[in-house]
PDB file of C-alpha atoms in Angstrom:
ATOM      1  CA  MET A   1     -26.889  26.466 -22.902  1.00 46.00           C
ATOM      2  CA  ALA A   2     -28.875  25.717 -19.787  1.00 42.00           C
ATOM      3  CA  GLU A   3     -32.478  26.612 -19.985  1.00 41.00           C
ATOM      4  CA  VAL A   4     -34.562  27.734 -17.103  1.00 47.00           C
ATOM      5  CA  VAL A   5     -38.314  27.647 -16.651  1.00 48.00           C
ATOM      6  CA  VAL A   6     -39.455  31.259 -17.359  1.00 50.00           C
ATOM      7  CA  GLY A   7     -42.840  32.724 -17.184  1.00 50.00           C
ATOM      8  CA  LYS A   8     -44.082  36.058 -18.388  1.00 46.00           C
ATOM      9  CA  ASP A   9     -45.747  38.640 -16.114  1.00 47.00           C
ATOM     10  CA  LYS A  10     -48.355  41.285 -17.138  1.00 45.00           C
ATOM     11  CA  CYS A  11     -45.602  43.491 -18.552  1.00 45.00           C
ATOM     12  CA  GLY A  12     -44.484  40.764 -20.805  1.00 45.00           C
ATOM     13  CA  GLU A  13     -41.090  40.692 -19.159  1.00 49.00           C
ATOM     14  CA  GLN A  14     -39.269  37.444 -18.566  1.00 55.00           C
ATOM     15  CA  ARG A  15     -39.068  36.284 -15.011  1.00 71.00           C
ATOM     16  CA  ILE A  16     -37.307  33.486 -13.387  1.00 77.00           C
ATOM     17  CA  VAL A  17     -40.041  33.075 -10.890  1.00 86.00           C
ATOM     18  CA  SER A  18     -43.843  33.492 -11.094  1.00 88.00           C
ATOM     19  CA  LEU A  19     -44.846  33.298  -7.413  1.00 90.00           C
ATOM     20  CA  PRO A  20     -44.807  36.616  -5.481  1.00 92.00           C
ATOM     21  CA  LEU A  21     -41.708  36.802  -3.413  1.00 93.00           C
ATOM     22  CA  SER A  22     -43.356  38.969  -0.781  1.00 93.00           C
ATOM     23  CA  ARG A  23     -45.873  36.315  -0.078  1.00 93.00           C
ATOM     24  CA  ILE A  24     -43.264  33.486  -0.004  1.00 94.00           C
ATOM     25  CA  ARG A  25     -41.264  35.694   2.492  1.00 94.00           C
ATOM     26  CA  VAL A  26     -44.230  36.031   4.757  1.00 93.00           C
ATOM     27  CA  ILE A  27     -44.748  32.292   4.829  1.00 94.00           C
ATOM     28  CA  MET A  28     -40.972  31.647   5.515  1.00 95.00           C
ATOM     29  CA  LYS A  29     -40.989  34.242   8.254  1.00 94.00           C
ATOM     30  CA  SER A  30     -43.863  32.659   9.978  1.00 93.00           C
ATOM     31  CA  SER A  31     -41.633  29.698  10.692  1.00 90.00           C
ATOM     32  CA  PRO A  32     -40.110  29.994  14.277  1.00 88.00           C
ATOM     33  CA  GLU A  33     -36.456  30.341  14.760  1.00 86.00           C
ATOM     34  CA  VAL A  34     -35.886  31.874  11.298  1.00 91.00           C
ATOM     35  CA  SER A  35     -34.249  35.231  11.704  1.00 91.00           C
ATOM     36  CA  SER A  36     -33.262  36.484   8.234  1.00 93.00           C
ATOM     37  CA  ILE A  37     -33.490  35.339   4.739  1.00 95.00           C
ATOM     38  CA  ASN A  38     -30.998  36.122   1.939  1.00 94.00           C
ATOM     39  CA  GLN A  39     -32.557  37.289  -1.224  1.00 95.00           C
ATOM     40  CA  GLU A  40     -31.154  34.349  -3.148  1.00 96.00           C
ATOM     41  CA  ALA A  41     -32.615  31.864  -0.678  1.00 96.00           C
ATOM     42  CA  LEU A  42     -35.933  33.591  -1.228  1.00 96.00           C
ATOM     43  CA  VAL A  43     -35.752  33.260  -4.905  1.00 96.00           C
ATOM     44  CA  LEU A  44     -34.733  29.610  -4.777  1.00 96.00           C
ATOM     45  CA  THR A  45     -37.433  28.753  -2.321  1.00 96.00           C
ATOM     46  CA  ALA A  46     -40.057  30.356  -4.574  1.00 96.00           C
ATOM     47  CA  LYS A  47     -38.658  28.526  -7.636  1.00 95.00           C
ATOM     48  CA  ALA A  48     -38.576  25.249  -5.638  1.00 96.00           C
ATOM     49  CA  THR A  49     -42.241  25.729  -4.788  1.00 96.00           C
ATOM     50  CA  GLU A  50     -43.183  26.095  -8.487  1.00 95.00           C
ATOM     51  CA  LEU A  51     -41.217  22.958  -9.320  1.00 95.00           C
ATOM     52  CA  PHE A  52     -43.103  21.276  -6.480  1.00 96.00           C
ATOM     53  CA  VAL A  53     -46.513  22.416  -7.650  1.00 94.00           C
ATOM     54  CA  GLN A  54     -45.833  20.960 -11.106  1.00 94.00           C
ATOM     55  CA  TYR A  55     -44.398  17.759  -9.711  1.00 94.00           C
ATOM     56  CA  LEU A  56     -47.354  17.179  -7.432  1.00 94.00           C
ATOM     57  CA  ALA A  57     -49.828  17.968 -10.178  1.00 93.00           C
ATOM     58  CA  THR A  58     -48.274  15.591 -12.713  1.00 91.00           C
ATOM     59  CA  TYR A  59     -47.530  12.868 -10.208  1.00 92.00           C
ATOM     60  CA  SER A  60     -51.030  12.859  -8.900  1.00 92.00           C
ATOM     61  CA  TYR A  61     -52.525  12.883 -12.290  1.00 90.00           C
ATOM     62  CA  ARG A  62     -50.471  10.011 -13.566  1.00 88.00           C
ATOM     63  CA  HIS A  63     -51.163   7.896 -10.522  1.00 89.00           C
ATOM     64  CA  GLY A  64     -54.738   8.812 -10.007  1.00 84.00           C
ATOM     65  CA  SER A  65     -58.055   7.735 -11.476  1.00 79.00           C
ATOM     66  CA  GLY A  66     -59.030  11.215 -12.655  1.00 65.00           C
ATOM     67  CA  LYS A  67     -57.125  10.700 -15.895  1.00 62.00           C
ATOM     68  CA  GLU A  68     -59.800   8.580 -17.374  1.00 75.00           C
ATOM     69  CA  LYS A  69     -61.882  11.872 -17.528  1.00 75.00           C
ATOM     70  CA  LYS A  70     -58.895  13.945 -18.264  1.00 84.00           C
ATOM     71  CA  VAL A  71     -59.384  15.829 -15.018  1.00 88.00           C
ATOM     72  CA  LEU A  72     -57.061  16.183 -11.957  1.00 90.00           C
ATOM     73  CA  THR A  73     -59.328  15.838  -8.797  1.00 90.00           C
ATOM     74  CA  TYR A  74     -58.827  16.322  -5.107  1.00 92.00           C
ATOM     75  CA  SER A  75     -58.858  12.539  -4.516  1.00 91.00           C
ATOM     76  CA  ASP A  76     -55.909  12.176  -6.823  1.00 92.00           C
ATOM     77  CA  LEU A  77     -53.947  14.467  -4.562  1.00 93.00           C
ATOM     78  CA  ALA A  78     -55.178  12.848  -1.444  1.00 94.00           C
ATOM     79  CA  ASN A  79     -54.122   9.454  -2.706  1.00 93.00           C
ATOM     80  CA  THR A  80     -50.695  10.733  -3.564  1.00 94.00           C
ATOM     81  CA  ALA A  81     -50.295  12.054  -0.102  1.00 94.00           C
ATOM     82  CA  GLU A  82     -51.218   8.816   1.455  1.00 93.00           C
ATOM     83  CA  GLU A  83     -49.339   6.477  -0.856  1.00 93.00           C
ATOM     84  CA  SER A  84     -46.145   8.260  -1.897  1.00 93.00           C
ATOM     85  CA  GLU A  85     -43.299   8.615   0.623  1.00 93.00           C
ATOM     86  CA  THR A  86     -42.119  11.748  -0.940  1.00 93.00           C
ATOM     87  CA  PHE A  87     -45.437  13.506  -0.351  1.00 95.00           C
ATOM     88  CA  GLN A  88     -46.201  12.041   2.889  1.00 94.00           C
ATOM     89  CA  PHE A  89     -45.777  15.353   4.694  1.00 94.00           C
ATOM     90  CA  LEU A  90     -49.005  16.347   3.080  1.00 95.00           C
ATOM     91  CA  THR A  91     -51.274  13.764   4.690  1.00 93.00           C
ATOM     92  CA  ASP A  92     -52.654  16.079   7.345  1.00 92.00           C
ATOM     93  CA  ILE A  93     -53.709  18.877   4.859  1.00 92.00           C
ATOM     94  CA  LEU A  94     -54.875  16.505   2.114  1.00 93.00           C
ATOM     95  CA  PRO A  95     -56.986  14.014   4.011  1.00 91.00           C
ATOM     96  CA  LYS A  96     -59.041  11.503   2.204  1.00 89.00           C
ATOM     97  CA  LYS A  97     -62.659  12.329   2.018  1.00 85.00           C
ATOM     98  CA  ILE A  98     -65.660  10.169   2.805  1.00 83.00           C
ATOM     99  CA  LEU A  99     -69.203  10.980   2.068  1.00 84.00           C
ATOM    100  CA  ALA A 100     -71.027  12.907   4.696  1.00 88.00           C
ATOM    101  CA  SER A 101     -73.685  10.211   4.825  1.00 88.00           C
ATOM    102  CA  LYS A 102     -71.112   7.566   5.418  1.00 88.00           C
ATOM    103  CA  TYR A 103     -69.708   9.588   8.293  1.00 87.00           C
ATOM    104  CA  LEU A 104     -73.062  10.229   9.843  1.00 90.00           C
ATOM    105  CA  LYS A 105     -73.796   6.442   9.581  1.00 90.00           C
ATOM    106  CA  MET A 106     -70.529   5.735  11.394  1.00 88.00           C
ATOM    107  CA  LEU A 107     -71.399   8.132  14.030  1.00 89.00           C
ATOM    108  CA  LYS A 108     -74.931   6.651  14.403  1.00 90.00           C
ATOM    109  CA  GLU A 109     -73.565   3.161  14.748  1.00 89.00           C
ATOM    110  CA  GLU A 110     -71.108   4.233  17.472  1.00 88.00           C
ATOM    111  CA  LYS A 111     -73.952   6.197  19.239  1.00 86.00           C
ATOM    112  CA  GLY A 112     -76.286   3.114  18.659  1.00 84.00           C
ATOM    113  CA  GLU A 113     -73.925   0.939  20.604  1.00 81.00           C
ATOM    114  CA  GLU A 114     -73.808   3.407  23.439  1.00 80.00           C
ATOM    115  CA  ASP A 115     -77.505   3.799  23.446  1.00 79.00           C
ATOM    116  CA  GLU A 116     -78.177   0.079  23.629  1.00 79.00           C
ATOM    117  CA  GLU A 117     -76.113  -0.119  26.862  1.00 77.00           C
ATOM    118  CA  ASN A 118     -77.889   2.946  28.251  1.00 79.00           C
ATOM    119  CA  ASP A 119     -81.372   1.431  27.251  1.00 77.00           C
ATOM    120  CA  ASN A 120     -80.606  -1.708  29.071  1.00 75.00           C
ATOM    121  CA  ASP A 121     -79.747   0.298  32.258  1.00 72.00           C
ATOM    122  CA  ASN A 122     -82.880   2.559  31.731  1.00 72.00           C
ATOM    123  CA  GLU A 123     -85.243  -0.496  31.492  1.00 68.00           C
ATOM    124  CA  ARG A 124     -83.915  -1.893  34.646  1.00 67.00           C
ATOM    125  CA  ASP A 125     -84.317   1.386  36.445  1.00 66.00           C
ATOM    126  CA  HIS A 126     -87.823   1.842  34.950  1.00 65.00           C
ATOM    127  CA  ASP A 127     -88.924  -1.472  36.056  1.00 65.00           C
ATOM    128  CA  GLU A 128     -87.546  -0.930  39.454  1.00 62.00           C
ATOM    129  CA  ALA A 129     -89.265   2.524  39.600  1.00 61.00           C
ATOM    130  CA  GLU A 130     -92.708   0.941  38.625  1.00 58.00           C
ATOM    131  CA  SER A 131     -92.720  -1.800  41.059  1.00 55.00           C
TER     132      SER A 131
ATOM    133  CA  MET B   1     -46.306  40.492  13.236  1.00 52.00           C
ATOM    134  CA  ALA B   2     -49.824  39.311  13.102  1.00 55.00           C
ATOM    135  CA  GLU B   3     -50.707  37.427  10.010  1.00 53.00           C
ATOM    136  CA  ARG B   4     -54.191  36.818   8.721  1.00 60.00           C
ATOM    137  CA  PRO B   5     -54.709  33.276   7.628  1.00 61.00           C
ATOM    138  CA  GLU B   6     -55.081  34.328   3.889  1.00 59.00           C
ATOM    139  CA  ASP B   7     -51.629  35.938   4.034  1.00 72.00           C
ATOM    140  CA  LEU B   8     -50.105  32.378   4.113  1.00 82.00           C
ATOM    141  CA  ASN B   9     -51.881  31.439   0.897  1.00 86.00           C
ATOM    142  CA  LEU B  10     -50.350  31.816  -2.483  1.00 90.00           C
ATOM    143  CA  PRO B  11     -52.376  33.591  -5.259  1.00 90.00           C
ATOM    144  CA  ASN B  12     -54.731  31.282  -7.018  1.00 89.00           C
ATOM    145  CA  ALA B  13     -54.191  32.766 -10.466  1.00 89.00           C
ATOM    146  CA  VAL B  14     -50.396  32.141 -10.275  1.00 91.00           C
ATOM    147  CA  ILE B  15     -50.870  28.582  -8.955  1.00 91.00           C
ATOM    148  CA  THR B  16     -53.260  27.855 -11.782  1.00 89.00           C
ATOM    149  CA  ARG B  17     -50.826  29.211 -14.296  1.00 87.00           C
ATOM    150  CA  ILE B  18     -47.877  27.131 -12.939  1.00 90.00           C
ATOM    151  CA  ILE B  19     -50.039  23.936 -12.993  1.00 88.00           C
ATOM    152  CA  LYS B  20     -51.212  24.757 -16.634  1.00 82.00           C
ATOM    153  CA  GLU B  21     -47.575  25.382 -17.740  1.00 79.00           C
ATOM    154  CA  ALA B  22     -46.983  21.815 -16.675  1.00 72.00           C
ATOM    155  CA  VAL B  23     -49.946  20.800 -18.803  1.00 55.00           C
ATOM    156  CA  SER B  24     -48.667  21.860 -22.327  1.00 46.00           C
ATOM    157  CA  SER B  25     -46.354  19.678 -24.148  1.00 34.00           C
ATOM    158  CA  SER B  26     -42.718  20.003 -23.558  1.00 35.00           C
ATOM    159  CA  GLY B  27     -40.301  22.138 -25.504  1.00 35.00           C
ATOM    160  CA  GLY B  28     -40.845  24.913 -28.006  1.00 35.00           C
ATOM    161  CA  ALA B  29     -42.507  28.334 -27.799  1.00 36.00           C
ATOM    162  CA  LYS B  30     -46.206  28.228 -27.424  1.00 39.00           C
ATOM    163  CA  GLU B  31     -49.129  30.680 -27.412  1.00 41.00           C
ATOM    164  CA  GLY B  32     -50.659  30.587 -23.923  1.00 42.00           C
ATOM    165  CA  ALA B  33     -53.979  32.046 -22.861  1.00 44.00           C
ATOM    166  CA  GLY B  34     -54.351  35.736 -23.960  1.00 41.00           C
ATOM    167  CA  GLY B  35     -51.826  35.436 -26.674  1.00 38.00           C
ATOM    168  CA  LYS B  36     -48.773  35.714 -24.375  1.00 37.00           C
ATOM    169  CA  GLN B  37     -45.902  33.611 -25.473  1.00 35.00           C
ATOM    170  CA  VAL B  38     -44.551  31.057 -22.984  1.00 39.00           C
ATOM    171  CA  LEU B  39     -40.997  30.133 -23.545  1.00 37.00           C
ATOM    172  CA  ASP B  40     -39.310  26.721 -23.483  1.00 35.00           C
ATOM    173  CA  ARG B  41     -40.050  25.226 -20.180  1.00 37.00           C
ATOM    174  CA  GLN B  42     -37.577  22.428 -20.124  1.00 35.00           C
ATOM    175  CA  LEU B  43     -37.152  21.421 -16.543  1.00 37.00           C
ATOM    176  CA  CYS B  44     -34.182  19.142 -16.884  1.00 35.00           C
ATOM    177  CA  LEU B  45     -36.488  16.379 -15.533  1.00 34.00           C
ATOM    178  CA  PRO B  46     -36.894  13.086 -17.257  1.00 37.00           C
ATOM    179  CA  PRO B  47     -38.932  13.842 -20.357  1.00 39.00           C
ATOM    180  CA  VAL B  48     -42.010  11.625 -19.519  1.00 41.00           C
ATOM    181  CA  SER B  49     -42.798  12.762 -16.101  1.00 49.00           C
ATOM    182  CA  SER B  50     -42.650  16.485 -16.131  1.00 59.00           C
ATOM    183  CA  GLN B  51     -45.806  17.326 -18.167  1.00 65.00           C
ATOM    184  CA  LEU B  52     -49.452  16.932 -17.821  1.00 75.00           C
ATOM    185  CA  PRO B  53     -51.007  16.114 -21.221  1.00 77.00           C
ATOM    186  CA  ASP B  54     -52.861  18.661 -23.167  1.00 75.00           C
ATOM    187  CA  GLY B  55     -56.417  19.474 -22.358  1.00 79.00           C
ATOM    188  CA  VAL B  56     -56.351  18.269 -18.783  1.00 84.00           C
ATOM    189  CA  ASN B  57     -58.629  20.186 -16.348  1.00 87.00           C
ATOM    190  CA  ILE B  58     -58.024  20.771 -12.756  1.00 89.00           C
ATOM    191  CA  SER B  59     -60.961  20.819 -10.361  1.00 90.00           C
ATOM    192  CA  LYS B  60     -61.359  23.967  -8.150  1.00 90.00           C
ATOM    193  CA  GLU B  61     -60.895  21.735  -5.132  1.00 92.00           C
ATOM    194  CA  ALA B  62     -57.696  20.255  -6.567  1.00 92.00           C
ATOM    195  CA  ARG B  63     -56.271  23.685  -7.405  1.00 93.00           C
ATOM    196  CA  SER B  64     -56.858  25.085  -3.887  1.00 92.00           C
ATOM    197  CA  ALA B  65     -55.482  21.874  -2.377  1.00 94.00           C
ATOM    198  CA  ILE B  66     -52.357  22.218  -4.426  1.00 94.00           C
ATOM    199  CA  SER B  67     -52.095  25.807  -3.292  1.00 94.00           C
ATOM    200  CA  ARG B  68     -52.322  24.807   0.394  1.00 94.00           C
ATOM    201  CA  ALA B  69     -49.819  22.026  -0.300  1.00 95.00           C
ATOM    202  CA  ALA B  70     -47.431  24.616  -1.801  1.00 95.00           C
ATOM    203  CA  SER B  71     -47.668  26.810   1.353  1.00 95.00           C
ATOM    204  CA  VAL B  72     -46.869  23.761   3.538  1.00 95.00           C
ATOM    205  CA  PHE B  73     -44.007  23.047   1.292  1.00 96.00           C
ATOM    206  CA  VAL B  74     -42.531  26.400   1.788  1.00 96.00           C
ATOM    207  CA  LEU B  75     -42.805  25.905   5.568  1.00 95.00           C
ATOM    208  CA  TYR B  76     -41.107  22.492   5.462  1.00 95.00           C
ATOM    209  CA  ALA B  77     -38.373  23.665   3.207  1.00 96.00           C
ATOM    210  CA  THR B  78     -37.752  26.829   5.268  1.00 96.00           C
ATOM    211  CA  SER B  79     -37.505  24.759   8.454  1.00 96.00           C
ATOM    212  CA  CYS B  80     -35.197  22.188   6.851  1.00 96.00           C
ATOM    213  CA  ALA B  81     -33.043  24.955   5.321  1.00 96.00           C
ATOM    214  CA  ASN B  82     -32.864  26.770   8.627  1.00 96.00           C
ATOM    215  CA  ASN B  83     -31.430  23.541  10.222  1.00 95.00           C
ATOM    216  CA  PHE B  84     -28.607  23.685   7.776  1.00 95.00           C
ATOM    217  CA  ALA B  85     -28.102  27.448   8.554  1.00 95.00           C
ATOM    218  CA  MET B  86     -27.860  26.740  12.252  1.00 95.00           C
ATOM    219  CA  LYS B  87     -25.524  23.890  11.704  1.00 95.00           C
ATOM    220  CA  GLY B  88     -23.282  26.423   9.954  1.00 93.00           C
ATOM    221  CA  LYS B  89     -23.757  28.784  12.834  1.00 94.00           C
ATOM    222  CA  ARG B  90     -25.392  31.350  10.591  1.00 94.00           C
ATOM    223  CA  LYS B  91     -28.483  33.413  11.237  1.00 93.00           C
ATOM    224  CA  THR B  92     -29.268  34.116   7.697  1.00 95.00           C
ATOM    225  CA  LEU B  93     -30.698  31.511   5.330  1.00 95.00           C
ATOM    226  CA  ASN B  94     -28.760  31.333   2.111  1.00 95.00           C
ATOM    227  CA  ALA B  95     -28.944  29.596  -1.246  1.00 96.00           C
ATOM    228  CA  SER B  96     -26.940  26.596  -0.278  1.00 96.00           C
ATOM    229  CA  ASP B  97     -29.128  26.005   2.719  1.00 96.00           C
ATOM    230  CA  VAL B  98     -32.152  25.822   0.426  1.00 97.00           C
ATOM    231  CA  LEU B  99     -30.323  23.380  -2.007  1.00 97.00           C
ATOM    232  CA  SER B 100     -29.327  21.148   0.944  1.00 97.00           C
ATOM    233  CA  ALA B 101     -32.894  21.203   2.189  1.00 97.00           C
ATOM    234  CA  MET B 102     -34.166  19.944  -1.064  1.00 97.00           C
ATOM    235  CA  GLU B 103     -31.924  16.916  -0.996  1.00 96.00           C
ATOM    236  CA  GLU B 104     -32.838  16.323   2.651  1.00 95.00           C
ATOM    237  CA  MET B 105     -36.534  16.357   1.665  1.00 96.00           C
ATOM    238  CA  GLU B 106     -35.903  13.899  -1.144  1.00 95.00           C
ATOM    239  CA  PHE B 107     -36.486  16.423  -3.886  1.00 96.00           C
ATOM    240  CA  GLN B 108     -33.076  15.923  -5.579  1.00 95.00           C
ATOM    241  CA  ARG B 109     -34.754  16.292  -8.884  1.00 95.00           C
ATOM    242  CA  PHE B 110     -35.124  19.962  -8.057  1.00 96.00           C
ATOM    243  CA  VAL B 111     -31.459  20.575  -7.462  1.00 96.00           C
ATOM    244  CA  THR B 112     -30.215  21.043 -11.025  1.00 96.00           C
ATOM    245  CA  PRO B 113     -32.901  23.289 -12.200  1.00 95.00           C
ATOM    246  CA  LEU B 114     -32.549  25.342  -9.084  1.00 96.00           C
ATOM    247  CA  LYS B 115     -28.831  25.777  -9.616  1.00 96.00           C
ATOM    248  CA  GLU B 116     -29.626  26.888 -13.133  1.00 95.00           C
ATOM    249  CA  ALA B 117     -32.203  29.366 -11.820  1.00 95.00           C
ATOM    250  CA  LEU B 118     -29.627  30.721  -9.329  1.00 95.00           C
ATOM    251  CA  GLU B 119     -27.094  31.349 -11.988  1.00 95.00           C
ATOM    252  CA  ALA B 120     -29.624  33.095 -14.146  1.00 94.00           C
ATOM    253  CA  TYR B 121     -30.661  35.219 -11.113  1.00 95.00           C
ATOM    254  CA  ARG B 122     -27.104  36.076 -10.324  1.00 94.00           C
ATOM    255  CA  ARG B 123     -26.377  37.148 -13.976  1.00 94.00           C
ATOM    256  CA  GLU B 124     -29.562  39.208 -13.845  1.00 92.00           C
ATOM    257  CA  GLN B 125     -28.501  40.921 -10.660  1.00 92.00           C
ATOM    258  CA  LYS B 126     -25.145  41.653 -12.005  1.00 92.00           C
ATOM    259  CA  GLY B 127     -26.577  43.054 -15.240  1.00 92.00           C
ATOM    260  CA  LYS B 128     -28.811  45.318 -13.253  1.00 90.00           C
ATOM    261  CA  LYS B 129     -26.069  46.456 -10.999  1.00 90.00           C
ATOM    262  CA  GLU B 130     -23.756  47.281 -13.969  1.00 90.00           C
ATOM    263  CA  ALA B 131     -26.604  49.042 -15.692  1.00 90.00           C
ATOM    264  CA  SER B 132     -27.223  51.312 -12.836  1.00 90.00           C
ATOM    265  CA  GLU B 133     -23.560  51.892 -12.238  1.00 89.00           C
ATOM    266  CA  GLN B 134     -23.313  52.962 -15.847  1.00 90.00           C
ATOM    267  CA  LYS B 135     -26.295  55.325 -15.511  1.00 89.00           C
ATOM    268  CA  LYS B 136     -24.749  56.876 -12.552  1.00 89.00           C
ATOM    269  CA  LYS B 137     -21.439  57.433 -14.450  1.00 88.00           C
ATOM    270  CA  ASP B 138     -23.325  58.942 -17.368  1.00 88.00           C
ATOM    271  CA  LYS B 139     -25.189  61.220 -15.091  1.00 86.00           C
ATOM    272  CA  ASP B 140     -21.977  62.570 -13.461  1.00 85.00           C
ATOM    273  CA  LYS B 141     -20.546  62.970 -16.880  1.00 83.00           C
ATOM    274  CA  LYS B 142     -23.470  65.195 -17.852  1.00 80.00           C
ATOM    275  CA  THR B 143     -23.722  67.481 -14.816  1.00 77.00           C
ATOM    276  CA  ASP B 144     -19.974  68.518 -14.508  1.00 69.00           C
ATOM    277  CA  SER B 145     -17.360  68.107 -17.090  1.00 70.00           C
ATOM    278  CA  GLU B 146     -13.833  69.393 -16.788  1.00 61.00           C
ATOM    279  CA  GLU B 147     -12.599  68.884 -13.180  1.00 64.00           C
ATOM    280  CA  GLN B 148     -14.836  65.796 -12.828  1.00 61.00           C
ATOM    281  CA  ASP B 149     -12.581  63.929 -15.159  1.00 63.00           C
ATOM    282  CA  LYS B 150      -9.942  63.383 -12.444  1.00 62.00           C
ATOM    283  CA  SER B 151     -12.295  62.500  -9.643  1.00 64.00           C
ATOM    284  CA  ARG B 152     -14.410  60.213 -12.007  1.00 60.00           C
ATOM    285  CA  ASP B 153     -11.453  58.126 -12.637  1.00 65.00           C
ATOM    286  CA  GLU B 154     -11.063  57.638  -8.906  1.00 63.00           C
ATOM    287  CA  ASP B 155     -14.781  56.653  -8.613  1.00 61.00           C
ATOM    288  CA  ASN B 156     -14.347  54.072 -11.310  1.00 61.00           C
ATOM    289  CA  ASP B 157     -11.535  52.447  -9.483  1.00 61.00           C
ATOM    290  CA  GLU B 158     -13.528  52.401  -6.212  1.00 60.00           C
ATOM    291  CA  ASP B 159     -16.641  50.964  -7.997  1.00 61.00           C
ATOM    292  CA  GLU B 160     -14.483  48.265  -9.631  1.00 60.00           C
ATOM    293  CA  GLU B 161     -13.036  47.305  -6.279  1.00 58.00           C
ATOM    294  CA  ARG B 162     -16.365  47.149  -4.739  1.00 57.00           C
ATOM    295  CA  LEU B 163     -17.868  45.007  -7.551  1.00 59.00           C
ATOM    296  CA  GLU B 164     -14.917  42.592  -7.228  1.00 55.00           C
ATOM    297  CA  GLU B 165     -15.411  42.399  -3.432  1.00 55.00           C
ATOM    298  CA  GLU B 166     -18.994  41.617  -3.835  1.00 53.00           C
ATOM    299  CA  GLU B 167     -18.306  38.932  -6.414  1.00 52.00           C
ATOM    300  CA  GLN B 168     -15.873  37.450  -3.990  1.00 53.00           C
ATOM    301  CA  ASN B 169     -18.419  37.528  -1.186  1.00 52.00           C
ATOM    302  CA  GLU B 170     -21.008  35.786  -3.444  1.00 51.00           C
ATOM    303  CA  GLU B 171     -18.483  33.070  -4.192  1.00 50.00           C
ATOM    304  CA  GLU B 172     -17.865  32.646  -0.485  1.00 50.00           C
ATOM    305  CA  GLU B 173     -21.570  32.131   0.082  1.00 49.00           C
ATOM    306  CA  VAL B 174     -21.696  29.402  -2.373  1.00 51.00           C
ATOM    307  CA  ASP B 175     -18.751  27.693  -0.777  1.00 51.00           C
ATOM    308  CA  ASN B 176     -20.514  27.821   2.476  1.00 46.00           C
TER     309      ASN B 176
END
C-alpha cells in the first residue's frame, strides 16, 4: 500500500500536510493573474512545498561544508542556490555573503581610485590658486 | 487586499518540524519531540538522498533562509501552474496544473508522492462527506418517523445521484 508522509498536529490527528493552507493560499493569491484556486491544487502545493523544504535541506547539507560539524548553515544553502541548476531560482534570495570588513574594503578601494583622480585635479587647482 | 510582508512567510515552527522530519532515519515509527509519534515517512525518493542524518542542527539563519525559499517556491509553482491553467483556458488552478508545474520546474521526484497525497486527500474527503451524509440521515430518522420513511428513500436516491455526479466531476478534473 502506498505510504504518504504524514505529520501529527496538536490534536494528535493525522494530517496529509503540515503547513497552514491559509498561509499558502495567501502567497498563491499574491501572484498576479491567478484568479481562483481549487482546494486540491492548494493541498498539493502545500505538500510540494514540504517536499521542497526537505529536498533543499538534505541536498544543501550533503553538498555543503557544514556537515563536518553536523550543522546545516546558511552558506550551504547559498552554495546550493548558486551551483545547482534545479535551485537556481533561489539565487536572488539566497545570496552568498561576504564579511562586512571585506565589503567596506572593496568600497574603500573603489573610492580610493576616485579620490586619487580628484586629488590630482585639486592639487593643480590649488597650485593655480596660490600662484 | 493589502498583505503585510510577514503574511507571505511560513510559520517557523512548522518549517523547523518539516526539516527535522527529514533528519531522522527513514522508515518505522519514531518518538518525536514531546513524545508525539511520527509515522513512517517514506517519501518514495531514492533511499540515500531523502534524509538528513541524526543529530544534525540547523542554524537559525539557515532555517529562516529555507522558510523564505519555501515562499518563493510557492510563488514559482503557482505561476507555473497558472500557465498550464491558462493553456487549458481555465481560470481555476487544479491539481493537474500543479503536477504539470512540478515537472516543468524539474521537480519530477515530487510527482509520485504528490499523486499519492492527492489520492489520500480524496479518500479523506469522500469519507468526510459520507460521514456527514450519514449523520444527516440519522438525524432525519430521529426527528420524524412514520411518514418520513417514504420521503427519506427519495432523499437517499438524490444523495446517491449527487455523489456519483461529483465523483464523475472529480474524474473529469484529473483527465484535464
